[in-house]
mmCIF file of C-alpha atoms in Angstrom:
data_model
loop_
_atom_site.group_PDB
_atom_site.id
_atom_site.type_symbol
_atom_site.label_atom_id
_atom_site.label_comp_id
_atom_site.label_asym_id
_atom_site.label_seq_id
_atom_site.Cartn_x
_atom_site.Cartn_y
_atom_site.Cartn_z
ATOM 1 C CA UNK A 8 -186.698 68.438 42.687
ATOM 2 C CA UNK A 9 -188.041 68.076 39.157
ATOM 3 C CA UNK A 10 -186.169 66.684 36.154
ATOM 4 C CA UNK A 11 -187.951 66.057 32.921
ATOM 5 C CA UNK A 12 -187.407 62.801 31.181
ATOM 6 C CA UNK A 13 -187.582 62.287 27.432
ATOM 7 C CA UNK A 14 -190.261 59.622 27.786
ATOM 8 C CA UNK A 15 -192.556 58.200 30.424
ATOM 9 C CA UNK A 16 -192.415 54.681 31.714
ATOM 10 C CA UNK A 17 -195.532 53.677 29.863
ATOM 11 C CA UNK A 18 -193.703 54.221 26.597
ATOM 12 C CA UNK A 19 -190.664 52.088 27.376
ATOM 13 C CA UNK A 20 -189.646 49.424 24.876
ATOM 14 C CA UNK A 21 -190.874 45.890 25.124
ATOM 15 C CA UNK A 22 -187.582 44.618 26.493
ATOM 16 C CA UNK A 23 -187.771 47.002 29.455
ATOM 17 C CA UNK A 24 -187.606 44.977 32.676
ATOM 18 C CA UNK A 25 -191.166 44.518 33.900
ATOM 19 C CA UNK A 26 -191.072 41.525 36.214
ATOM 20 C CA UNK A 27 -189.520 41.138 39.680
ATOM 21 C CA UNK A 28 -186.913 38.527 40.589
ATOM 22 C CA UNK A 29 -188.057 34.922 40.760
ATOM 23 C CA UNK A 30 -189.666 33.517 43.814
ATOM 24 C CA UNK A 31 -186.625 31.348 44.269
ATOM 25 C CA UNK A 32 -184.324 34.316 44.466
ATOM 26 C CA UNK A 33 -186.716 36.008 46.849
ATOM 27 C CA UNK A 34 -186.646 32.934 49.167
ATOM 28 C CA UNK A 35 -182.789 32.918 49.047
ATOM 29 C CA UNK A 36 -182.671 36.438 50.634
ATOM 30 C CA UNK A 37 -182.223 34.695 53.981
ATOM 31 C CA UNK A 38 -178.582 34.134 53.114
ATOM 32 C CA UNK A 39 -178.034 37.756 54.058
ATOM 33 C CA UNK A 40 -177.310 36.563 57.607
ATOM 34 C CA UNK A 41 -174.136 34.853 56.335
ATOM 35 C CA UNK A 42 -173.052 38.040 54.603
ATOM 36 C CA UNK A 43 -173.423 39.902 57.899
ATOM 37 C CA UNK A 44 -171.342 37.130 59.534
ATOM 38 C CA UNK A 45 -168.677 37.388 56.817
ATOM 39 C CA UNK A 46 -168.285 41.094 57.527
ATOM 40 C CA UNK A 47 -167.135 40.374 61.011
ATOM 41 C CA UNK A 48 -164.392 38.005 59.735
ATOM 42 C CA UNK A 49 -163.391 40.492 57.053
ATOM 43 C CA UNK A 50 -163.335 43.618 59.168
ATOM 44 C CA UNK A 51 -159.587 43.576 59.783
ATOM 45 C CA UNK A 52 -158.869 42.989 56.146
ATOM 46 C CA UNK A 53 -161.123 45.868 55.062
ATOM 47 C CA UNK A 54 -158.754 48.303 56.871
ATOM 48 C CA UNK A 55 -156.463 47.808 53.856
ATOM 49 C CA UNK A 56 -158.976 49.280 51.476
ATOM 50 C CA UNK A 57 -158.103 52.528 49.678
ATOM 51 C CA UNK A 58 -158.171 55.503 52.050
ATOM 52 C CA UNK A 59 -160.165 58.702 51.517
ATOM 53 C CA UNK A 60 -159.183 62.382 51.337
ATOM 54 C CA UNK A 61 -161.556 63.590 54.047
ATOM 55 C CA UNK A 62 -164.407 64.657 51.751
ATOM 56 C CA UNK A 63 -168.040 64.237 53.060
ATOM 57 C CA UNK A 64 -170.060 61.146 52.160
ATOM 58 C CA UNK A 65 -173.813 61.070 52.794
ATOM 59 C CA UNK A 66 -175.235 57.519 53.129
ATOM 60 C CA UNK A 67 -178.888 56.851 52.375
ATOM 61 C CA UNK A 68 -180.642 53.722 53.682
ATOM 62 C CA UNK A 69 -183.084 51.553 51.736
ATOM 63 C CA UNK A 70 -186.831 51.399 51.863
ATOM 64 C CA UNK A 71 -188.069 50.759 55.500
ATOM 65 C CA UNK A 72 -184.519 51.030 56.751
ATOM 66 C CA UNK A 73 -182.843 53.676 58.884
ATOM 67 C CA UNK A 74 -179.326 54.949 59.688
ATOM 68 C CA UNK A 75 -178.825 51.777 61.833
ATOM 69 C CA UNK A 76 -178.606 49.750 58.603
ATOM 70 C CA UNK A 77 -175.777 51.877 57.154
ATOM 71 C CA UNK A 78 -173.524 51.716 60.321
ATOM 72 C CA UNK A 79 -171.118 49.207 58.756
ATOM 73 C CA UNK A 80 -170.661 51.384 55.637
ATOM 74 C CA UNK A 81 -170.207 54.606 57.606
ATOM 75 C CA UNK A 82 -168.014 52.914 60.152
ATOM 76 C CA UNK A 83 -165.616 51.639 57.504
ATOM 77 C CA UNK A 84 -165.539 54.976 55.612
ATOM 78 C CA UNK A 85 -164.666 56.884 58.823
ATOM 79 C CA UNK A 86 -161.981 54.352 59.610
ATOM 80 C CA UNK A 87 -160.516 54.925 56.131
ATOM 81 C CA UNK A 88 -160.375 58.709 56.340
ATOM 82 C CA UNK A 89 -163.647 59.793 54.745
ATOM 83 C CA UNK A 90 -166.147 61.881 56.699
ATOM 84 C CA UNK A 91 -169.467 59.956 56.587
ATOM 85 C CA UNK A 92 -172.773 61.340 57.470
ATOM 86 C CA UNK A 93 -176.164 59.545 58.222
ATOM 87 C CA UNK A 94 -179.226 60.772 56.482
ATOM 88 C CA UNK A 95 -181.010 61.530 59.839
ATOM 89 C CA UNK A 96 -184.502 61.262 58.454
ATOM 90 C CA UNK A 97 -185.647 58.158 60.303
ATOM 91 C CA UNK A 98 -187.117 55.243 58.407
ATOM 92 C CA UNK A 99 -186.893 55.654 54.674
ATOM 93 C CA UNK A 100 -190.456 55.666 53.296
ATOM 94 C CA UNK A 101 -189.401 56.940 49.778
ATOM 95 C CA UNK A 102 -189.732 60.399 48.400
ATOM 96 C CA UNK A 103 -192.619 61.444 50.539
ATOM 97 C CA UNK A 104 -193.480 65.141 50.943
ATOM 98 C CA UNK A 105 -190.639 67.183 52.213
ATOM 99 C CA UNK A 106 -187.935 64.478 52.128
ATOM 100 C CA UNK A 107 -186.269 65.451 48.940
ATOM 101 C CA UNK A 108 -186.180 69.091 50.005
ATOM 102 C CA UNK A 109 -184.588 68.137 53.326
ATOM 103 C CA UNK A 110 -181.974 65.954 51.487
ATOM 104 C CA UNK A 111 -181.123 68.738 49.088
ATOM 105 C CA UNK A 112 -180.546 71.151 51.943
ATOM 106 C CA UNK A 113 -178.397 68.569 53.689
ATOM 107 C CA UNK A 114 -176.202 68.129 50.627
ATOM 108 C CA UNK A 115 -175.854 71.943 50.327
ATOM 109 C CA UNK A 116 -175.087 72.380 53.948
ATOM 110 C CA UNK A 117 -172.432 69.598 53.995
ATOM 111 C CA UNK A 118 -170.888 71.111 50.793
ATOM 112 C CA UNK A 119 -170.785 74.570 52.290
ATOM 113 C CA UNK A 120 -169.361 73.451 55.696
ATOM 114 C CA UNK A 121 -166.633 71.408 54.094
ATOM 115 C CA UNK A 122 -165.958 73.539 51.156
ATOM 116 C CA UNK A 123 -166.073 70.479 49.006
ATOM 117 C CA UNK A 124 -168.523 68.429 46.970
ATOM 118 C CA UNK A 125 -170.444 65.657 48.629
ATOM 119 C CA UNK A 126 -170.460 61.987 47.564
ATOM 120 C CA UNK A 127 -173.652 59.999 47.858
ATOM 121 C CA UNK A 128 -173.963 56.294 48.728
ATOM 122 C CA UNK A 129 -177.403 54.719 48.578
ATOM 123 C CA UNK A 130 -178.779 51.218 49.277
ATOM 124 C CA UNK A 131 -181.822 50.261 47.219
ATOM 125 C CA UNK A 132 -184.350 53.111 47.381
ATOM 126 C CA UNK A 133 -181.643 55.269 48.866
ATOM 127 C CA UNK A 134 -179.596 54.825 45.713
ATOM 128 C CA UNK A 135 -182.444 55.886 43.571
ATOM 129 C CA UNK A 136 -182.843 58.986 45.625
ATOM 130 C CA UNK A 137 -179.072 59.675 45.495
ATOM 131 C CA UNK A 138 -179.191 59.492 41.642
ATOM 132 C CA UNK A 139 -182.044 61.923 41.634
ATOM 133 C CA UNK A 140 -180.208 64.353 43.941
ATOM 134 C CA UNK A 141 -177.113 64.252 41.703
ATOM 135 C CA UNK A 142 -179.291 65.039 38.642
ATOM 136 C CA UNK A 143 -180.788 68.063 40.408
ATOM 137 C CA UNK A 144 -177.574 69.440 41.919
ATOM 138 C CA UNK A 145 -174.446 68.139 40.112
ATOM 139 C CA UNK A 146 -172.538 71.233 41.224
ATOM 140 C CA UNK A 147 -172.738 69.932 44.865
ATOM 141 C CA UNK A 148 -172.275 66.193 44.235
ATOM 142 C CA UNK A 149 -168.853 64.598 43.641
ATOM 143 C CA UNK A 150 -169.965 61.083 42.937
ATOM 144 C CA UNK A 151 -172.718 58.517 43.515
ATOM 145 C CA UNK A 152 -172.628 54.855 44.371
ATOM 146 C CA UNK A 153 -175.842 52.865 44.310
ATOM 147 C CA UNK A 154 -176.404 49.272 45.556
ATOM 148 C CA UNK A 155 -179.339 47.154 44.162
ATOM 149 C CA UNK A 156 -181.243 50.357 43.397
ATOM 150 C CA UNK A 157 -184.351 50.638 41.111
ATOM 151 C CA UNK A 158 -182.929 53.014 38.558
ATOM 152 C CA UNK A 159 -184.502 52.041 35.250
ATOM 153 C CA UNK A 160 -187.308 49.537 35.232
ATOM 154 C CA UNK A 161 -191.067 49.125 35.488
ATOM 155 C CA UNK A 162 -192.373 49.937 38.922
ATOM 156 C CA UNK A 163 -193.269 46.239 39.313
ATOM 157 C CA UNK A 164 -189.702 44.995 38.582
ATOM 158 C CA UNK A 165 -189.197 44.948 42.442
ATOM 159 C CA UNK A 166 -190.945 42.858 45.003
ATOM 160 C CA UNK A 167 -191.081 45.974 47.295
ATOM 161 C CA UNK A 168 -193.549 47.986 45.235
ATOM 162 C CA UNK A 169 -196.640 47.041 47.317
ATOM 163 C CA UNK A 170 -194.743 47.895 50.524
ATOM 164 C CA UNK A 171 -193.656 51.174 48.979
ATOM 165 C CA UNK A 172 -197.236 52.176 48.246
ATOM 166 C CA UNK A 173 -198.353 51.310 51.716
ATOM 167 C CA UNK A 174 -195.600 53.174 53.633
ATOM 168 C CA UNK A 175 -195.342 56.180 51.332
ATOM 169 C CA UNK A 176 -198.917 56.791 50.354
ATOM 170 C CA UNK A 177 -197.746 57.165 46.753
ATOM 171 C CA UNK A 178 -198.532 55.053 43.719
ATOM 172 C CA UNK A 179 -195.611 53.066 42.395
ATOM 173 C CA UNK A 180 -196.639 53.719 38.805
ATOM 174 C CA UNK A 181 -197.143 57.502 39.278
ATOM 175 C CA UNK A 182 -195.451 59.106 36.309
ATOM 176 C CA UNK A 183 -193.886 61.873 38.366
ATOM 177 C CA UNK A 184 -191.937 59.187 40.365
ATOM 178 C CA UNK A 185 -190.424 57.966 37.148
ATOM 179 C CA UNK A 186 -189.308 61.242 35.648
ATOM 180 C CA UNK A 187 -185.783 60.229 36.612
ATOM 181 C CA UNK A 188 -185.971 56.652 35.367
ATOM 182 C CA UNK A 189 -183.251 55.801 32.855
ATOM 183 C CA UNK A 190 -181.723 59.331 32.806
ATOM 184 C CA UNK A 191 -177.846 59.076 32.320
ATOM 185 C CA UNK A 192 -175.643 60.179 35.139
ATOM 186 C CA UNK A 193 -174.373 63.809 35.359
ATOM 187 C CA UNK A 194 -171.599 62.983 37.913
ATOM 188 C CA UNK A 195 -169.376 59.864 38.257
ATOM 189 C CA UNK A 196 -171.769 57.057 39.226
ATOM 190 C CA UNK A 197 -171.175 53.445 40.198
ATOM 191 C CA UNK A 198 -174.085 50.978 40.157
ATOM 192 C CA UNK A 199 -173.414 47.893 42.125
ATOM 193 C CA UNK A 200 -175.866 45.036 41.398
ATOM 194 C CA UNK A 201 -176.316 41.342 41.946
ATOM 195 C CA UNK A 202 -177.999 38.979 39.477
ATOM 196 C CA UNK A 203 -179.098 36.992 42.500
ATOM 197 C CA UNK A 204 -180.808 39.951 44.055
ATOM 198 C CA UNK A 205 -184.098 38.725 45.287
ATOM 199 C CA UNK A 206 -185.877 42.104 45.851
ATOM 200 C CA UNK A 207 -184.948 44.348 42.856
ATOM 201 C CA UNK A 208 -184.408 42.865 39.410
ATOM 202 C CA UNK A 209 -180.729 43.321 38.510
ATOM 203 C CA UNK A 210 -181.652 44.700 34.995
ATOM 204 C CA UNK A 211 -183.413 47.607 36.800
ATOM 205 C CA UNK A 212 -180.264 48.498 38.662
ATOM 206 C CA UNK A 213 -178.374 49.775 35.667
ATOM 207 C CA UNK A 214 -178.235 53.201 34.063
ATOM 208 C CA UNK A 215 -177.658 53.861 30.378
ATOM 209 C CA UNK A 216 -174.012 53.412 29.458
ATOM 210 C CA UNK A 217 -172.071 56.683 29.531
ATOM 211 C CA UNK A 218 -168.614 58.081 30.221
ATOM 212 C CA UNK A 219 -169.767 58.965 33.731
ATOM 213 C CA UNK A 220 -171.296 55.643 34.821
ATOM 214 C CA UNK A 221 -170.306 52.066 35.372
ATOM 215 C CA UNK A 222 -171.916 48.854 36.526
ATOM 216 C CA UNK A 223 -170.193 46.400 38.825
ATOM 217 C CA UNK A 224 -171.631 42.901 39.432
ATOM 218 C CA UNK A 225 -171.225 41.097 42.685
ATOM 219 C CA UNK A 226 -172.717 37.877 44.005
ATOM 220 C CA UNK A 227 -174.797 38.892 46.965
ATOM 221 C CA UNK A 228 -178.373 39.115 48.409
ATOM 222 C CA UNK A 229 -180.274 42.365 48.242
ATOM 223 C CA UNK A 230 -180.418 42.526 52.039
ATOM 224 C CA UNK A 231 -176.658 41.860 52.374
ATOM 225 C CA UNK A 232 -175.372 44.288 49.767
ATOM 226 C CA UNK A 233 -174.564 46.983 52.363
ATOM 227 C CA UNK A 234 -172.482 44.577 54.509
ATOM 228 C CA UNK A 235 -170.868 42.362 51.909
ATOM 229 C CA UNK A 236 -167.040 42.717 52.285
ATOM 230 C CA UNK A 237 -166.443 42.953 48.575
ATOM 231 C CA UNK A 238 -169.117 45.680 48.133
ATOM 232 C CA UNK A 239 -167.588 47.696 51.047
ATOM 233 C CA UNK A 240 -164.181 47.464 49.510
ATOM 234 C CA UNK A 241 -165.595 48.629 46.151
ATOM 235 C CA UNK A 242 -167.286 51.564 47.800
ATOM 236 C CA UNK A 243 -164.087 52.716 49.467
ATOM 237 C CA UNK A 244 -162.059 52.142 46.270
ATOM 238 C CA UNK A 245 -164.474 54.169 44.115
ATOM 239 C CA UNK A 246 -164.787 56.991 46.635
ATOM 240 C CA UNK A 247 -161.014 57.212 47.059
ATOM 241 C CA UNK A 248 -160.508 58.339 43.393
ATOM 242 C CA UNK A 249 -159.274 61.894 43.171
ATOM 243 C CA UNK A 250 -161.959 64.517 42.337
ATOM 244 C CA UNK A 251 -161.912 65.151 38.628
ATOM 245 C CA UNK A 252 -159.935 62.099 37.917
ATOM 246 C CA UNK A 253 -162.624 59.398 38.069
ATOM 247 C CA UNK A 254 -162.280 56.402 35.822
ATOM 248 C CA UNK A 255 -164.597 53.453 35.511
#
């Protein structure tokens, strides 16, 4: 997958986000345990969220995470009438060799099998990869939802960049990895972010304003975004919009 950007990250403006979240916000990531607990209490209520039309939804986990981390999202979507799918590629180590090709094939296969476009939901790194897939194959992707994803910022605007380099074998500041940075959405895209995110700076989780993208702010930790009851409701509500009738 290769999409050319108009400019490289080294030529970004001075106000481009270059620093990660504060040490205090990083320390507060431990509150994610309370967000997981809140999910148990809110589970009956979430059954009232908007229901789906049976179209396929591929859910991508964050860096170092696997399909186990997206079980709550997929469980709710299935409960609401969507047809969710795990990514089935083990632990997410980023766009290492072969992964993007496998994901592209997965999207094509799901689209062909269902006869419908596929929605993509991605947490953190998974969201950045979902955005890239949508740019490369908009004819197969119905919509994208990202959660705390590094979409448009300096490689070091996340505390995870060193971990990314270690597990992927790639350089965080490699220009090829940032060809997609800041490119506007080609399909309806919802970017969910939290200004109290302790891993990825919230300014890096936004795409340029356009008729096909929106930004929704919540109060949550980075590690709790995928289980936060309000976030899960938003995911269902955005995915439930009729194809071709998306509105921010």
